[in-house]
XYZ file of N, CA and C in Angstrom:
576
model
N 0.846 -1.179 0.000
C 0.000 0.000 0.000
C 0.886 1.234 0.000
N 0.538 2.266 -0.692
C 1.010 3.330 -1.084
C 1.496 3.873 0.253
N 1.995 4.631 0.699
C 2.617 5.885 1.740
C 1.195 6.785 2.427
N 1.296 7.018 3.398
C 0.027 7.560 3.714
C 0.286 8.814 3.472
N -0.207 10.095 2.698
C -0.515 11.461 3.011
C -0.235 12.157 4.034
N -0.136 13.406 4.375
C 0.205 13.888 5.163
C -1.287 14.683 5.142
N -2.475 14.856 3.899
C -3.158 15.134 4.693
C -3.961 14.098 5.089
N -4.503 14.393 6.391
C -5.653 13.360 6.774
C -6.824 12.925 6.028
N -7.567 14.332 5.560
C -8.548 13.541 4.377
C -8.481 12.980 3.025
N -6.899 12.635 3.106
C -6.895 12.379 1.810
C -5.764 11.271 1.963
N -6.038 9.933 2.889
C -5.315 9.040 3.600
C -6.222 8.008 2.689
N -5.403 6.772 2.393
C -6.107 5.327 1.773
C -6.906 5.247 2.741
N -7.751 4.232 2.131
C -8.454 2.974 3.149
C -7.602 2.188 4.260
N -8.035 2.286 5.122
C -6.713 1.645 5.821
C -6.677 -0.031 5.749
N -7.192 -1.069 5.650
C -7.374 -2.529 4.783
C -8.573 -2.777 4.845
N -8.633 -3.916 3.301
C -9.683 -4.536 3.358
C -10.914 -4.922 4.447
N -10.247 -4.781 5.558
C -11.424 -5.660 6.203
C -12.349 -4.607 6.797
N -11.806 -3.406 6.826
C -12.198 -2.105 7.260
C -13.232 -1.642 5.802
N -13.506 -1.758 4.539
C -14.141 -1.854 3.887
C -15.507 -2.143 3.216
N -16.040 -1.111 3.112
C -17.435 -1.780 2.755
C -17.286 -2.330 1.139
N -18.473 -3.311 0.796
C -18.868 -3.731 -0.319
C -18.696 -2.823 -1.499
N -19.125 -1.573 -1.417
C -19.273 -0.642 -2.559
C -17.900 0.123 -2.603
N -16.941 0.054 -1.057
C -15.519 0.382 -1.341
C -14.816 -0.400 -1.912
N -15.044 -1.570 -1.794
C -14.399 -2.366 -2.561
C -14.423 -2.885 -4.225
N -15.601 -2.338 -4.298
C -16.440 -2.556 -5.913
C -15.469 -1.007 -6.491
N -15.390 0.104 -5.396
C -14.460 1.152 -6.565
C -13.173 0.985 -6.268
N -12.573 0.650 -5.332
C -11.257 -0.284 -4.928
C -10.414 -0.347 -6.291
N -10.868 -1.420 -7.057
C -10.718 -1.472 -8.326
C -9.694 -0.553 -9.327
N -10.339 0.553 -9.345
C -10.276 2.253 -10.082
C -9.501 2.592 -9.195
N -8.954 2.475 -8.188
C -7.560 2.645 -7.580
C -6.920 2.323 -7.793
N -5.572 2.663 -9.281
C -5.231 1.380 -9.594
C -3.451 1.401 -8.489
N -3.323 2.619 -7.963
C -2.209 3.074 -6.903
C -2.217 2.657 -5.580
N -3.666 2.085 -5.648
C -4.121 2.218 -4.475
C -3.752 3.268 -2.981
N -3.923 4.229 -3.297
C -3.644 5.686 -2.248
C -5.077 5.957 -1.792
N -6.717 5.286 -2.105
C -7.608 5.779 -1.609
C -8.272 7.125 -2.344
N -7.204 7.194 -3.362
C -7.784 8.148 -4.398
C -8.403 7.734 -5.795
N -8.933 7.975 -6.557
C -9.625 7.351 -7.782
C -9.216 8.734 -8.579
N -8.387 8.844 -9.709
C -8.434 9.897 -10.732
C -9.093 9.295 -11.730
N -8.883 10.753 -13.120
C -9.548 10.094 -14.262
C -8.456 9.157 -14.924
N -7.358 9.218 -15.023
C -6.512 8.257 -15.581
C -7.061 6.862 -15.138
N -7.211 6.893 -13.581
C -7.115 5.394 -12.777
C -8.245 4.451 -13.408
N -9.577 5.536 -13.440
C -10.609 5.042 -14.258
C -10.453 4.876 -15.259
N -10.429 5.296 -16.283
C -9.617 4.951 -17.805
C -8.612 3.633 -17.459
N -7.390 3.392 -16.928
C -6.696 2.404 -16.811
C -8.035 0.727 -16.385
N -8.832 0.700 -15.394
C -9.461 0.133 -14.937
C -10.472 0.048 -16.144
N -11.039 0.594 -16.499
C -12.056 0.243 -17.687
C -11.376 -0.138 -18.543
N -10.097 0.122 -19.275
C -9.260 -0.791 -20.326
C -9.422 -1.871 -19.641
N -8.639 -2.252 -18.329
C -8.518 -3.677 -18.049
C -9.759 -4.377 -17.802
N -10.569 -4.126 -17.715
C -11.910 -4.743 -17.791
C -12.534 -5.137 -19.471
N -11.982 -4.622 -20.528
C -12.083 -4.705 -21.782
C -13.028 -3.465 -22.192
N -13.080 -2.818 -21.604
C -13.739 -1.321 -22.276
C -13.003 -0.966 -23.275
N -13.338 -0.464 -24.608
C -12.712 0.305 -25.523
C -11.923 1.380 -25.672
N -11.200 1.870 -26.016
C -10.391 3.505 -25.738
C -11.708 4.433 -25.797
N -12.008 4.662 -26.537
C -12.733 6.116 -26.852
C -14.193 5.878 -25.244
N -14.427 4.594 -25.157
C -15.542 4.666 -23.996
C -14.955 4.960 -22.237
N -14.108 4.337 -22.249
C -12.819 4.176 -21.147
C -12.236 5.749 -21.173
N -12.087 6.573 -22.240
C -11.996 7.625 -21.938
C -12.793 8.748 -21.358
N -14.240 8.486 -21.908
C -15.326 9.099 -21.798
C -15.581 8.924 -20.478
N -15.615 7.067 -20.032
C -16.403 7.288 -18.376
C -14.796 7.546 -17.447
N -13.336 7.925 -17.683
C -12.837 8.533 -16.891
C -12.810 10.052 -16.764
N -13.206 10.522 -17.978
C -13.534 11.826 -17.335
C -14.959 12.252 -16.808
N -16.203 11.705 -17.341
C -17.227 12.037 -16.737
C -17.758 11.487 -15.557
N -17.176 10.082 -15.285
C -17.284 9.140 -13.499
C -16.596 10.422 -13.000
N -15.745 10.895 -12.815
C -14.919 11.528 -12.062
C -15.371 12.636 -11.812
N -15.992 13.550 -12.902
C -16.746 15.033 -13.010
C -17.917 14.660 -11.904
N -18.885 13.400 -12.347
C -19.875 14.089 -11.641
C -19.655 13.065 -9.977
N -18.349 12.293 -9.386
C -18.960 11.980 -8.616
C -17.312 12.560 -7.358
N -16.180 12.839 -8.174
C -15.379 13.828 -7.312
C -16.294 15.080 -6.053
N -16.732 15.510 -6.672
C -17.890 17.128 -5.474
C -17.910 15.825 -4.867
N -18.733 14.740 -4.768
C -19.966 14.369 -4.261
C -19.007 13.505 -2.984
N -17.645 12.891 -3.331
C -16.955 11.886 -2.464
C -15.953 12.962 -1.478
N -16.008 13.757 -2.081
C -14.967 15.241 -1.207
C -15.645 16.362 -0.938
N -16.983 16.308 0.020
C -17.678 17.046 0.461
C -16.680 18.201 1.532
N -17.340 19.588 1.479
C -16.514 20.289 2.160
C -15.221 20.613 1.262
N -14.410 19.942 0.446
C -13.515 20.602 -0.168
C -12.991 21.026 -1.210
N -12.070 21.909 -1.343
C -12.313 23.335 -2.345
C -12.239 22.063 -3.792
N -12.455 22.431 -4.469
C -12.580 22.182 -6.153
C -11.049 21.390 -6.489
N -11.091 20.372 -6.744
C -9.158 19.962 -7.642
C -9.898 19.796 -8.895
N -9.158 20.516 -9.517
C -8.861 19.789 -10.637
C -8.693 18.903 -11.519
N -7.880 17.843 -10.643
C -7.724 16.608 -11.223
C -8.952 15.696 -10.769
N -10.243 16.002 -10.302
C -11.146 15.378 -10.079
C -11.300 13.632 -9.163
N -10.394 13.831 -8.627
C -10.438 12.671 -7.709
C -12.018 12.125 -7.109
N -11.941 10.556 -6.910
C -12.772 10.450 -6.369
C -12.585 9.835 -4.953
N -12.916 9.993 -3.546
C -12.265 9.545 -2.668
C -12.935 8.221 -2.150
N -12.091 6.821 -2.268
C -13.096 5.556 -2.154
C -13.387 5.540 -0.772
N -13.024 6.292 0.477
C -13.627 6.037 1.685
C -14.914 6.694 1.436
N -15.447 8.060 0.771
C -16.350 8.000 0.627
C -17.120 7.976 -0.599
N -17.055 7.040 -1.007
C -17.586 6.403 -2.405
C -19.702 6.166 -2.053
N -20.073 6.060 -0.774
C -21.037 5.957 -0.963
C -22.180 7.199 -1.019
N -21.148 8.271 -1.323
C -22.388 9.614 -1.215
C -22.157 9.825 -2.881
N -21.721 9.116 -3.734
C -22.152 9.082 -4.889
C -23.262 8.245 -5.517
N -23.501 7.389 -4.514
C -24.630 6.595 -4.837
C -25.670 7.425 -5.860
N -26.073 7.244 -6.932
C -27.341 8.116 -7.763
C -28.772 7.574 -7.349
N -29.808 8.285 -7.874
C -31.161 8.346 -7.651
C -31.337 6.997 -8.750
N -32.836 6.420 -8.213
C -33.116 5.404 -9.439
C -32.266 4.067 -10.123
N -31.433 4.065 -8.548
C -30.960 2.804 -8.267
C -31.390 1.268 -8.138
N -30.528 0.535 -8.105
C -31.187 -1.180 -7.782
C -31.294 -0.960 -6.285
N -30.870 -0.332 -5.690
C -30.947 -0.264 -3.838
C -29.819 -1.361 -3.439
N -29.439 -2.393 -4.032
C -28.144 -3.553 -3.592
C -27.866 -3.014 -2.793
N -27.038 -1.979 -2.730
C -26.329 -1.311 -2.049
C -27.071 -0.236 -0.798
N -27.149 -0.895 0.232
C -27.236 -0.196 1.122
C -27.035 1.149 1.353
N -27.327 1.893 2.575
C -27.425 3.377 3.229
C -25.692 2.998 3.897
N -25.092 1.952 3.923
C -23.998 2.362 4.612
C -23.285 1.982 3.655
N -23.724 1.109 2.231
C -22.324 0.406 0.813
C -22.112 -0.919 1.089
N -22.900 -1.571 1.885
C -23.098 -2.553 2.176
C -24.173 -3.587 1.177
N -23.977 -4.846 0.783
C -24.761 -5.840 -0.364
C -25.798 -6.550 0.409
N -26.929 -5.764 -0.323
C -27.842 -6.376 0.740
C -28.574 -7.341 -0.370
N -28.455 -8.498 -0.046
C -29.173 -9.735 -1.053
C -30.309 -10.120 -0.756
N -31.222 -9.675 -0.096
C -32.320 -9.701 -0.296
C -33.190 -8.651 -2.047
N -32.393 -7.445 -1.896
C -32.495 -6.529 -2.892
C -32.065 -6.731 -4.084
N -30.990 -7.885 -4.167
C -30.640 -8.465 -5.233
C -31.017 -8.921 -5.636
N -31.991 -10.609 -4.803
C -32.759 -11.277 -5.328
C -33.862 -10.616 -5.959
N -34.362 -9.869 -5.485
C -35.708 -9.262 -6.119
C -35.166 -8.612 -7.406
N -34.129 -8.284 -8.117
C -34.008 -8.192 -9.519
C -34.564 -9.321 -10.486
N -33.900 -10.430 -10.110
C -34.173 -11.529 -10.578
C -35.681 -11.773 -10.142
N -36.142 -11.930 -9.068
C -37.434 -12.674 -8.846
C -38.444 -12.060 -9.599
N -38.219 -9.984 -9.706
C -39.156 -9.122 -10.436
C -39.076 -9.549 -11.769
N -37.869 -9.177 -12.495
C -37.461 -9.012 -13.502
C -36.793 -10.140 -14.775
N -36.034 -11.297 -14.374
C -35.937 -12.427 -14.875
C -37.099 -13.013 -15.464
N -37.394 -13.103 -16.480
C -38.787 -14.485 -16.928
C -38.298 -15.506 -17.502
N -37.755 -15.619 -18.753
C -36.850 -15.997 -19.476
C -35.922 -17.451 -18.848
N -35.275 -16.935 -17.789
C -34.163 -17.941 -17.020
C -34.225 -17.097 -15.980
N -34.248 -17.824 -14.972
C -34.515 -17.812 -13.146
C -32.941 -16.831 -12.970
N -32.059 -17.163 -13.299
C -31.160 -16.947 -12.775
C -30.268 -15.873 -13.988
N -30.587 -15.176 -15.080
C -30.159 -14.530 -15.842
C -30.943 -13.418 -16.579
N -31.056 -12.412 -16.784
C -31.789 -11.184 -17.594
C -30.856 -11.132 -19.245
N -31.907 -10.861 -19.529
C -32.014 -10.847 -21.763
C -31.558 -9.606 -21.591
N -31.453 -8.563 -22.383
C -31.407 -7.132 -22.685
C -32.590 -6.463 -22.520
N -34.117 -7.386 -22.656
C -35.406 -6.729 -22.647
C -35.615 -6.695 -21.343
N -35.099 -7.790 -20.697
C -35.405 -7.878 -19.116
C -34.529 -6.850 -18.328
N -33.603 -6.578 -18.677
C -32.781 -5.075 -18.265
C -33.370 -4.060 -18.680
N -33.695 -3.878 -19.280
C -34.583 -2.466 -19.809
C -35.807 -2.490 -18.969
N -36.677 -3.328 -18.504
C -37.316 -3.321 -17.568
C -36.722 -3.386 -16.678
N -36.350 -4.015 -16.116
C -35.748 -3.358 -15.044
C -35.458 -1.664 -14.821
N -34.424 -1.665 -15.281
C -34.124 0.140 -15.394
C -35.597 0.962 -15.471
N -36.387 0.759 -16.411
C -37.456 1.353 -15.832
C -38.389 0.704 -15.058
N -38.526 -0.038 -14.216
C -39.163 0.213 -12.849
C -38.524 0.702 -12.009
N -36.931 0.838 -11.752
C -36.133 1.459 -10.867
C -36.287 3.142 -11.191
N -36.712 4.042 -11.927
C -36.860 5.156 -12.170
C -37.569 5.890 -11.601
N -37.259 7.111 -10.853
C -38.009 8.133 -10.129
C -38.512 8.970 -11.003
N -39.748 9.405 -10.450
C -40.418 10.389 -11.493
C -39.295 11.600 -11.569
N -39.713 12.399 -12.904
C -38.450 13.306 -13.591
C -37.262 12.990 -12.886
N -36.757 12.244 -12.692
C -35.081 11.862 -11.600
C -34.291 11.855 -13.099
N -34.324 12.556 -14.268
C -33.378 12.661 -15.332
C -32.116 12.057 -15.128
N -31.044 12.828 -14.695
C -29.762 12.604 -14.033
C -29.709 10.994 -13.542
N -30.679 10.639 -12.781
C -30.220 9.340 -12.259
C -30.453 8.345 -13.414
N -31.518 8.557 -14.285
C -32.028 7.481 -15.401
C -30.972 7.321 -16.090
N -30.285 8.516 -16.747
C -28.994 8.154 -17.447
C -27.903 7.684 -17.106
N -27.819 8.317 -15.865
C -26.469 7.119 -14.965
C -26.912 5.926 -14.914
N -28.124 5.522 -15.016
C -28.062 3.840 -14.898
C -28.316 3.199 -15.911
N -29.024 4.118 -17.093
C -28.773 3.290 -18.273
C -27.041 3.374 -18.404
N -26.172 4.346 -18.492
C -25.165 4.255 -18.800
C -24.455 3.231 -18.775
N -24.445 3.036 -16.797
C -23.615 1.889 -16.498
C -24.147 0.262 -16.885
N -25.653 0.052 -16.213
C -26.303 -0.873 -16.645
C -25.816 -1.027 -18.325
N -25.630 -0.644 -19.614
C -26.140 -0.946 -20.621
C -24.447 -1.736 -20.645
N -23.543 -0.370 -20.159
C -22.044 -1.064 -19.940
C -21.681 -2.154 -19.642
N -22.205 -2.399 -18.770
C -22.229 -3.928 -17.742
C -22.101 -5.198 -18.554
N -23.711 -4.896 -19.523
C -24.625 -5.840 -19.964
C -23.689 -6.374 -21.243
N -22.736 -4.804 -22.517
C -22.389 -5.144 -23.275
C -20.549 -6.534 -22.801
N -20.305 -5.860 -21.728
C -18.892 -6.265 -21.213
C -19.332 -7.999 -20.969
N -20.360 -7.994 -20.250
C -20.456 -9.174 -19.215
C -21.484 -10.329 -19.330
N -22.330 -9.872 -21.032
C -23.498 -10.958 -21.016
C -22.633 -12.359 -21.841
N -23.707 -13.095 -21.055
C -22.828 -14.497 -22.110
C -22.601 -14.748 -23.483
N -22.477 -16.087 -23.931
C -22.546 -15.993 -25.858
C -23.911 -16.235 -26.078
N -25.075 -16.496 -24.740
C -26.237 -16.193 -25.460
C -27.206 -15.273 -24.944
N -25.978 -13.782 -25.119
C -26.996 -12.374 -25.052
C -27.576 -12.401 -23.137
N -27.089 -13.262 -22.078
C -27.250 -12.947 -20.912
C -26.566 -12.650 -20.044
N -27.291 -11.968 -19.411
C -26.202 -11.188 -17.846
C -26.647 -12.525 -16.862
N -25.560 -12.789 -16.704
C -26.403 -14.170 -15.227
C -25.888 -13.180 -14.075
N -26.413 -14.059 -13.514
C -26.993 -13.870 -11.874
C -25.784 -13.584 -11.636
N -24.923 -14.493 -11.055
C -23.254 -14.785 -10.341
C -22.622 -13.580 -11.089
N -22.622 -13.560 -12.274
C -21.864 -12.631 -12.558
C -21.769 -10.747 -12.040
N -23.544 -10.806 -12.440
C -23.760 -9.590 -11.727
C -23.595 -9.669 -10.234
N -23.448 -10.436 -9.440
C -23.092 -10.511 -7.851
C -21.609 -10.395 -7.887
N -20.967 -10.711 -8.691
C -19.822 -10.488 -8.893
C -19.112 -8.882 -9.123
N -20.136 -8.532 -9.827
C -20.122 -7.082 -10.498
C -20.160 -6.349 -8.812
N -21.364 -6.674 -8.557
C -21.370 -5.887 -7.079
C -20.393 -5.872 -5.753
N -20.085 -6.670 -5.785
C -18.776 -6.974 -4.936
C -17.556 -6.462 -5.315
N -17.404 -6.614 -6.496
C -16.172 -5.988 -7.280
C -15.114 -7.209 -7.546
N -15.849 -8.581 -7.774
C -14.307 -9.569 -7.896
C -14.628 -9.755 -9.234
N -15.623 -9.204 -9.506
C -16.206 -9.202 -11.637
C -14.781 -8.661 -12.237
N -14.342 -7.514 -11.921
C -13.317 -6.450 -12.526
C -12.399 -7.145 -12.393
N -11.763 -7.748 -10.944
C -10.315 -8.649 -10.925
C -10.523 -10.042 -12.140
N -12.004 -10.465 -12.305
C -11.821 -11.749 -12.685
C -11.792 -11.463 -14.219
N -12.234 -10.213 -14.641
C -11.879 -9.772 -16.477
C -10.508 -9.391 -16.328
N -9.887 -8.613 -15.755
C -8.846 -8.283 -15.822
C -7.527 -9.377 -15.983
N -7.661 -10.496 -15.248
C -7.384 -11.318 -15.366
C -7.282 -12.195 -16.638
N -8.767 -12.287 -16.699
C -9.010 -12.999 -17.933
C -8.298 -12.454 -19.274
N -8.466 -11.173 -19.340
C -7.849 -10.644 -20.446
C -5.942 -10.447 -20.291
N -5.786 -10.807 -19.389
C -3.954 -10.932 -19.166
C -3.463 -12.172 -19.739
N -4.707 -13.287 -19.083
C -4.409 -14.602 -20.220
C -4.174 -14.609 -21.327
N -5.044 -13.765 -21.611
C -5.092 -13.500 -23.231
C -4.436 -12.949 -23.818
């Protein structure tokens, strides 16, 4: 682990076990691991996940624009748009799956009910039509801003991570949420 800072709010995670679920899902995008997330780190992390250049560029500068304010409350404006993974959960957006808890915590009861609502098809996997429903029943009235953050990522997910027949399974997306999805592409694509 990186050197700790000299300033205090801007100190790593201090380990894993001290970690919530959703710190660990942006963990990831640290690729220095210092507890900071830039736009490079994101860009680096979406390549290794198999994101494309031109998309991997796009969500490291705009992940970072809109959720830097939101993880460094109280302080003045950087530039380089950091995002800070201790507090990664006040970026949470509107018109969410809810998985993720009030503290970034995986709550699987909330999970299952994707599948139990939304799955018809196969018990344990969503089509592209069954994601699109989804996403809209998760939608707040006029909540604009949040609809597009979740088509964004959702559609991302779906193109990276569905099988060879057009599905997102279950495990995988539990995987996604936890964050061992990203180590296990990253991986995969080093094999390769």
């Amino acid at each position: 682990m990186a050197a700790t800072s000299s300033n205090p709010s801007e100190e790593p995670l201090m380990n894993d076990s001290q970690s919530t679920i959703l710190q660990k899902h942006a963990a990831f995008f640290d690729r220095n691991k210092d507890g900071l997330i830039y736009p490079w780190e994101t860009y680096q992390g979406c390549r290794e996940i198999g994101i494309g250049i031109l998309l991997s560029a796009g969500a490291g500068i705009a992940i970072n624009l809109a959720f830097s304010g939101k993880t460094r409350p109280g302080k003045s404006l950087n530039l380089l748009f950091p995002i800070d993974v201790r507090n990664v959960i006040k970026s949470r957006h509107t018109s969410d799956s809810g998985v993720y808890d009030a503290e970034g915590e995986f709550d699987p009861a909330k999970f299952d009910e994707i599948f139990h609502k939304h799955s018809k098809a196969n018990a344990d996997a969503l089509t592209a039509d069954e994601l699109s429903d989804f996403l809209k029943a998760n939608r707040l009235p006029k909540d604009y801003y949040g609809w597009v953050i979740g088509f964004l990522e959702w559609k991302v997910l779906f193109s990276v991570c569905k099988d060879k027949n057009g599905l997102l399974q279950k495990e995988t997306l539990r995987a996604f949420y936890t964050g061992d999805l990203f180590y296990q592409l990253e991986q995969e694509r080093a094999r390769k």
